[in-house]
XYZ file of C-alpha atoms in Angstrom:
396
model
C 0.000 0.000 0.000
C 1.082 3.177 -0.722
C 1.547 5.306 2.277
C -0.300 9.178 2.190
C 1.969 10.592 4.971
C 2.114 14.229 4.518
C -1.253 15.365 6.107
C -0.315 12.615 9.021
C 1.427 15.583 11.783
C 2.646 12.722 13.768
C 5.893 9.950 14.153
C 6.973 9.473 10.603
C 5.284 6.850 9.290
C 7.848 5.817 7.043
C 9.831 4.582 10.633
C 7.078 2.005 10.647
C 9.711 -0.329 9.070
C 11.937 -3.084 10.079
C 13.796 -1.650 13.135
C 11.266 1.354 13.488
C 8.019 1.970 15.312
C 6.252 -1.239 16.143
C 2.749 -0.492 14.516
C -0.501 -0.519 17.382
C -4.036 -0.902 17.239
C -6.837 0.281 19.989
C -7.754 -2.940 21.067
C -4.413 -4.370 20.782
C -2.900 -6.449 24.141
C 1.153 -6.523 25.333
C 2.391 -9.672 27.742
C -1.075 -10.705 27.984
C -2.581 -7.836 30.548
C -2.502 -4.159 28.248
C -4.881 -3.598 26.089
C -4.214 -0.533 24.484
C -7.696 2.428 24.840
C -5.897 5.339 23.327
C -2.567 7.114 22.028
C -0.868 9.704 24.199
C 1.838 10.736 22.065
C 5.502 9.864 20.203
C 9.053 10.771 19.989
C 11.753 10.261 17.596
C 12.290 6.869 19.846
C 9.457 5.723 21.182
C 5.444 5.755 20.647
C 3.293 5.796 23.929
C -0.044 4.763 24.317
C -2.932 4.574 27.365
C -3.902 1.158 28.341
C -5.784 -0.669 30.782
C -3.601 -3.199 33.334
C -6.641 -6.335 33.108
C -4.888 -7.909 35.779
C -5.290 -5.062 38.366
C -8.261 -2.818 37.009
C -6.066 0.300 36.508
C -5.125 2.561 33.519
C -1.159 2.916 33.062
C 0.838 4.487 30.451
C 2.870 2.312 27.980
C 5.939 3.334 26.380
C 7.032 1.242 23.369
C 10.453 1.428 21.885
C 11.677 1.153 18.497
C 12.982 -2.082 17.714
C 16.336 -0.850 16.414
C 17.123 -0.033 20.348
C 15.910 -3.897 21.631
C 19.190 -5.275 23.644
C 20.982 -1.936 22.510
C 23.380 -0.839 25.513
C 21.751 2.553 26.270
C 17.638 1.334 25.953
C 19.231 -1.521 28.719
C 20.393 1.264 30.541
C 17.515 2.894 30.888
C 15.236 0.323 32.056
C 18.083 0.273 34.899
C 18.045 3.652 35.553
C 14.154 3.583 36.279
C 14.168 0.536 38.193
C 17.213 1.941 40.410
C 15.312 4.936 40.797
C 11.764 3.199 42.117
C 14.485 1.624 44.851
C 16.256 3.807 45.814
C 16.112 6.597 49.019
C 12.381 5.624 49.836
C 12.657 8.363 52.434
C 13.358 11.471 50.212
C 10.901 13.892 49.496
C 12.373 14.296 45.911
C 11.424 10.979 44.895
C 7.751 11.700 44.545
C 8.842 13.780 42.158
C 10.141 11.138 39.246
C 8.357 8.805 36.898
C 7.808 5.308 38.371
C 8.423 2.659 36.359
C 5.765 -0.203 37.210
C 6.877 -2.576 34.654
C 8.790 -3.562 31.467
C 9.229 -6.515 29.063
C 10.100 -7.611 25.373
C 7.008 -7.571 22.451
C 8.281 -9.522 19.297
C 6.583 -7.326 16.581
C 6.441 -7.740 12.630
C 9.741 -5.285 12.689
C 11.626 -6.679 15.346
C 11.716 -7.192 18.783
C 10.766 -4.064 21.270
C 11.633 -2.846 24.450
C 8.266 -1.802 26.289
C 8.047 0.291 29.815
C 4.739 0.347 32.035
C 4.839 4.010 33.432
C 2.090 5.741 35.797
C 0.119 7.968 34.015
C -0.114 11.635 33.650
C -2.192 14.283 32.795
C -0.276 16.158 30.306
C 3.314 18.212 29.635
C 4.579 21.504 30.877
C 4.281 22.347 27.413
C 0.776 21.754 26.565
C -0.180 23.517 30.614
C 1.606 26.720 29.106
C -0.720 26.884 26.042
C -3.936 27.244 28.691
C -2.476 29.966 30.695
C -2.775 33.746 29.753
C -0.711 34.624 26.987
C 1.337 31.657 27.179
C 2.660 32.627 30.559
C 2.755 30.792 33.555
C 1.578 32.535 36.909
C 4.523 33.392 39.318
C 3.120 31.529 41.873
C 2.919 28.108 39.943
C 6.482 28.964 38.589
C 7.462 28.688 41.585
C 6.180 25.936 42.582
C 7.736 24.138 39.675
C 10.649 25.068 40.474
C 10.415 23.535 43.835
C 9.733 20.674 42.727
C 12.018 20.292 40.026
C 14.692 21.242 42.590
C 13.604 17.561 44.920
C 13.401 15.539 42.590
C 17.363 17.013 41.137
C 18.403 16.323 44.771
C 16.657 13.092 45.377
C 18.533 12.270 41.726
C 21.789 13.995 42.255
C 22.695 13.238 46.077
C 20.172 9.768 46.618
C 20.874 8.318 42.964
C 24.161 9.858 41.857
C 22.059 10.191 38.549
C 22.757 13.403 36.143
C 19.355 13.885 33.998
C 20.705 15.883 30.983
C 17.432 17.010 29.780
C 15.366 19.124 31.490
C 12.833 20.623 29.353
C 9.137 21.295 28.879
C 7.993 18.427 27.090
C 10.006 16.254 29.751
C 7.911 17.959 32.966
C 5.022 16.237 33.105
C 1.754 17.064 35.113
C -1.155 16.116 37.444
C -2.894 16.626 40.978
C -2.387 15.681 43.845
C -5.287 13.845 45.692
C -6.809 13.315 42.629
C -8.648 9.982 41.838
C -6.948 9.839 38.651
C -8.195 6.751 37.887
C -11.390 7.896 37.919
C -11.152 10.854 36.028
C -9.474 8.570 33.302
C -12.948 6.644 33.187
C -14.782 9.785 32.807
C -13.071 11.279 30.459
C -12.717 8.103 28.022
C -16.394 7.562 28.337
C -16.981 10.969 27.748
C -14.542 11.371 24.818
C -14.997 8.722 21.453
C -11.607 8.143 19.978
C -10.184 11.134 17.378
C -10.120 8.423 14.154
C -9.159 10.545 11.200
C -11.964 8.228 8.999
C -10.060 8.780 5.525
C -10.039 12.805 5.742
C -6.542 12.661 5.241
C -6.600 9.915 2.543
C -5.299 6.786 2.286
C -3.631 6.180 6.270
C -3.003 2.575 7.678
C -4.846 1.416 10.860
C -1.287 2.272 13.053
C -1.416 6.320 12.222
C -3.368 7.080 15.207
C -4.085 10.695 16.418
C -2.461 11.448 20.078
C -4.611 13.069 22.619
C -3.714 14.119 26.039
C -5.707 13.383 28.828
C -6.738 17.363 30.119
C -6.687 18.621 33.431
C -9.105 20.409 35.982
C -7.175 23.393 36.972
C -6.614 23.682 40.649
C -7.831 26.874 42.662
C -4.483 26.118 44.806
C -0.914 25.844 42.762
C -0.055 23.698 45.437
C -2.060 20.696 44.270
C 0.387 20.669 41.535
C 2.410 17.992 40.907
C 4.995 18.068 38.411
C 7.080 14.725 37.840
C 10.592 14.800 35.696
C 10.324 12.023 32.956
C 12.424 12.218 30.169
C 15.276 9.737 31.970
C 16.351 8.226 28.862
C 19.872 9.840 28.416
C 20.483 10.015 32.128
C 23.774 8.660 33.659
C 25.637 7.773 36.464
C 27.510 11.043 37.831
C 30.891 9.060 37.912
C 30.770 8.349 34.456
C 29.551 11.527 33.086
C 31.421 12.270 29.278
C 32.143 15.190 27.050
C 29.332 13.833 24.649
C 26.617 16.288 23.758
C 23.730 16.531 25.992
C 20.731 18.900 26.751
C 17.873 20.434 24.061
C 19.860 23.241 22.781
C 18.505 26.743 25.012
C 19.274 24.707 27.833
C 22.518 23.662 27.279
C 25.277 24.412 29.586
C 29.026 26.026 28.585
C 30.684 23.068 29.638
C 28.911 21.063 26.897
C 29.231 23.506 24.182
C 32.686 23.379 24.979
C 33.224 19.591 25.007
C 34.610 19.894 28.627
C 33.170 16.989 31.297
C 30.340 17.583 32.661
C 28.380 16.517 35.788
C 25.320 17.066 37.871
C 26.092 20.739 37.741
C 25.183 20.528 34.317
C 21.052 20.052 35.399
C 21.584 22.917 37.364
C 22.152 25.388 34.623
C 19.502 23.598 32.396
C 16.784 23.943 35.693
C 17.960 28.014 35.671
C 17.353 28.375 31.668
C 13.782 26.478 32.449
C 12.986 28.143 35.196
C 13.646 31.279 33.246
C 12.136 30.608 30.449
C 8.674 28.971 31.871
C 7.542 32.163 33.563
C 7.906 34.211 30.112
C 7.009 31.104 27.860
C 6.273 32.048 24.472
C 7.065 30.623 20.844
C 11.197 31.292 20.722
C 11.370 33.053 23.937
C 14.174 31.568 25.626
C 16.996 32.961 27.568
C 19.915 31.519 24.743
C 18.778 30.947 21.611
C 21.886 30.471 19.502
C 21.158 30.997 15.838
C 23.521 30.067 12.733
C 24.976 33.394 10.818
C 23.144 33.847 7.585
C 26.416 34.708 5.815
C 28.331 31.986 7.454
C 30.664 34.011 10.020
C 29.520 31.711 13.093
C 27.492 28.767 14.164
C 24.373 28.649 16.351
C 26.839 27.068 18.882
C 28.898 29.598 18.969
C 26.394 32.259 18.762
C 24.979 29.993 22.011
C 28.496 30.712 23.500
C 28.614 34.530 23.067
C 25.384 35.423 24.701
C 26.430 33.242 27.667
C 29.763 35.583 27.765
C 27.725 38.341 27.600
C 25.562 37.628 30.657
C 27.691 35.328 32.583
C 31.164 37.337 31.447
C 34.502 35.674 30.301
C 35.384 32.052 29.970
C 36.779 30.746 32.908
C 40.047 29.307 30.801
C 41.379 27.789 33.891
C 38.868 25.481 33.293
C 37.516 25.946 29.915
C 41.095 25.115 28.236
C 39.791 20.978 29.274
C 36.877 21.367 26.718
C 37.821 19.452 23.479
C 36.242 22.373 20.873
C 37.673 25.304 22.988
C 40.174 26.319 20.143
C 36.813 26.332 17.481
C 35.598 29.002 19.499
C 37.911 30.566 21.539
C 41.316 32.184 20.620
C 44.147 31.836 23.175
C 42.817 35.011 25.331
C 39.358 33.590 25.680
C 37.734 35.715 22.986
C 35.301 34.869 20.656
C 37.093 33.724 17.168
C 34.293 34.498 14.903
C 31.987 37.583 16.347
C 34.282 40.726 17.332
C 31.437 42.381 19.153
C 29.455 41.818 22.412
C 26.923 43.174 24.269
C 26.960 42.878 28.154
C 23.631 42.373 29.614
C 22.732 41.555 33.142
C 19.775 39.445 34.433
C 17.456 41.731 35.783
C 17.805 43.913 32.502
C 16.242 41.016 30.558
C 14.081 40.058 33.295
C 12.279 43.605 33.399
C 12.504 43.476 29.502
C 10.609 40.742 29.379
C 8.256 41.328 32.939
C 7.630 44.945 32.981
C 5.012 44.696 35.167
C 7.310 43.152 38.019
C 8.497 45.481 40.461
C 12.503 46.058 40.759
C 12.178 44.209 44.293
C 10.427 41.268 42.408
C 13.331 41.460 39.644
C 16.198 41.226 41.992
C 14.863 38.437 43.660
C 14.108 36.448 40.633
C 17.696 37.658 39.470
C 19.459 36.191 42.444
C 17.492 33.033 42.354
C 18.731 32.321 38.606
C 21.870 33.619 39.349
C 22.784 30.735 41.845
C 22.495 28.149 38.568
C 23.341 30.685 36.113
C 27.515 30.670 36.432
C 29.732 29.874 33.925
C 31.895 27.678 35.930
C 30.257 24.617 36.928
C 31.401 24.368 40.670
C 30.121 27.452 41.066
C 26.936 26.630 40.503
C 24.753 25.925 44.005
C 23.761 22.700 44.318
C 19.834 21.660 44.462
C 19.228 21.626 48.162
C 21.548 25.164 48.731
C 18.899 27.174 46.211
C 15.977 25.446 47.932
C 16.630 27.673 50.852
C 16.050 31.071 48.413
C 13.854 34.035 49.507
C 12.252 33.800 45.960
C 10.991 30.700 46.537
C 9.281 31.255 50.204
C 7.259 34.056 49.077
């Protein structure tokens, strides 16, 4: 059959292939106890799908690998990392704060044999909450509150674990309530809710090219009902084995990286200030870095990455910086750009009021001196995730 994929918005359907996406059905059952109700979404990895545990009554989310990564070292190491994480510290007040893994197992498929991964389910991103909220901008007081939580669950991973994330963004925050009877709600809503088929608008599609839905969420009167969970743990690693391989969605990425210096958990703290940052001013390309490629050639995105962090975080620390493996691509002996002669010092609460005039300069220089305990150039001086707990910004 010839495949009409260009109205389908989704995973590319052409990846449904030997090695690729293993193709799903509503209706369809894994190791005999998921059937499958609905689609919550893809990656460039992975497909995920809503399905109903027969054996114990309950809705779960089911994550379902490409075949290509089936016995593949880092898809192994994954698995690992979530089951480590569901053992380990039961006592920290981070933990609450991660994905649980409740399961995983092998599906032999038409393309190959699949990794799959029984996860708790979950409302929807950080992503798709922005979108609700006025002008795309999340209320302080929930920002906040984020940020709290983001800042357990880095110390339940960083000092519990000895686990470095590597990417903290958005897409990878993912929401829901506290208190809630999700399960219930799940009930409600699928009864409530037929299944988006696209019925042949789009032309010719196979059975697999399903439309994701989220499932949406009740808004809470009180920010603290809020929970926000870090998922997204499928490039983390051990803190004593950290690399100089490239890591992070690109606005979040740390100096160190961009450099091709080691990195460690200090690296998650710059990416949590560039979040934390950008989700109180979230809009489309509003982001504190946003490196772009010269149109004539002169520089790279990377390097235009580089030069904004010089200008609000100052010179490279060369001491340090001289370690990083594409130093000399961007940097000249004296630590100065090698491409783009001119920069523009800016400081944080300049941008901050640019962005959040209505913020008063008290407001601003709190916020400033929150971001500016993750916001260093030099990775060990960089506070770690319990220090910045303590912060005024985040009492009031």
């Amino acid at each position: 059959m010839q495949l009409n994929t260009s109205l389908f918005s989704e995973e590319n359907l052409r990846q449904y292939r030997v090695g690729g996406y293993h193709p799903v059905s509503i209706g369809d059952i894994f190791d005999g106890r998921y059937e499958v109700v609905r689609k919550l979404g893809f990656g460039q990895r992975a497909t995920v799908w809503l399905v109903l545990d027969r054996r114990l009554n309950r809705h779960v989310a089911l994550k379902i690998l490409k075949a290509k990564y089936y016995r593949s070292t880092k898809s192994i190491y994954k698995v690992k990392v979530l089951q480590y994480l569901k053992t380990s510290d039961l006592t920290h007040s981070g933990r609450m704060f991660g994905i649980d893994l409740l399961d995983s197992f092998s599906h032999l498929g038409p393309h190959g044999t699949h990794i799959c991964m029984v996860l708790e389910p979950m409302h929807q991103d950080l992503a798709i909450l922005s979108r609700r909220s006025h002008d795309r901008k999340i209320p302080l007081v929930i920002v906040k509150e984020i940020a709290k939580q983001m800042l357990l669950a880095l110390d339940y991973l960083h000092t519990s674990c000895s686990i470095v994330h590597t990417d903290i963004q958005p897409q990878n925050i993912l929401v829901s309530l506290r208190d809630e009877d999700f399960e219930s709600y799940i009930r409600r809503y699928l009864q409530g809710n037929p299944q988006d088929l696209y019925d042949g608008e789009y032309g010719e599609l196979p059975d697999y090219a399903i439309a994701s839905e989220h499932i949406p969420i009740e808004l809470p009167k009180d920010p603290s009902q809020f929970t926000f969970k870090l998922s997204g743990l499928g490039v983390a690693t051990w803190v004593d084995k950290s690399t100089t391989e490239l890591i992070q969605a690109e606005p979040f990425r740390a100096p160190e990286v961009i450099l091709g210096a080691k990195w460690n958990s200090s690296a998650d703290i710059w990416n949590l200030g560039c979040l934390s940052w950008q989700i109180y001013t979230l809009a489309e390309g509003r982001n504190l870095f946003n490196g772009r490629n010269d149109p004539a050639g002169y520089f790279t995105s990377d390097e235009d990455h580089l030069c904004q962090i010089i200008e609000l975080c100052g010179p490279v620390p060369m001491g340090y910086m001289r370690k990083g493996k594409h130093v000399s691509k961007y940097l000249d002996p004296t630590g100065k750009l090698v491409n783009i002669e001119q920069t523009y010092p800016v400081s944080l609460p300049q941008i901050i009021k640019y962005w959040s005039p209505e913020l008063s300069n008290e407001e601003i220089d709190e916020f400033s001196d929150f971001l500016d305990l993750m916001l260093q150039f030099h990775p060990k001086d960089r506070s770690a995730a319990r220090e910045i707990l303590n912060h005024a910004w985040l009492q009031t």
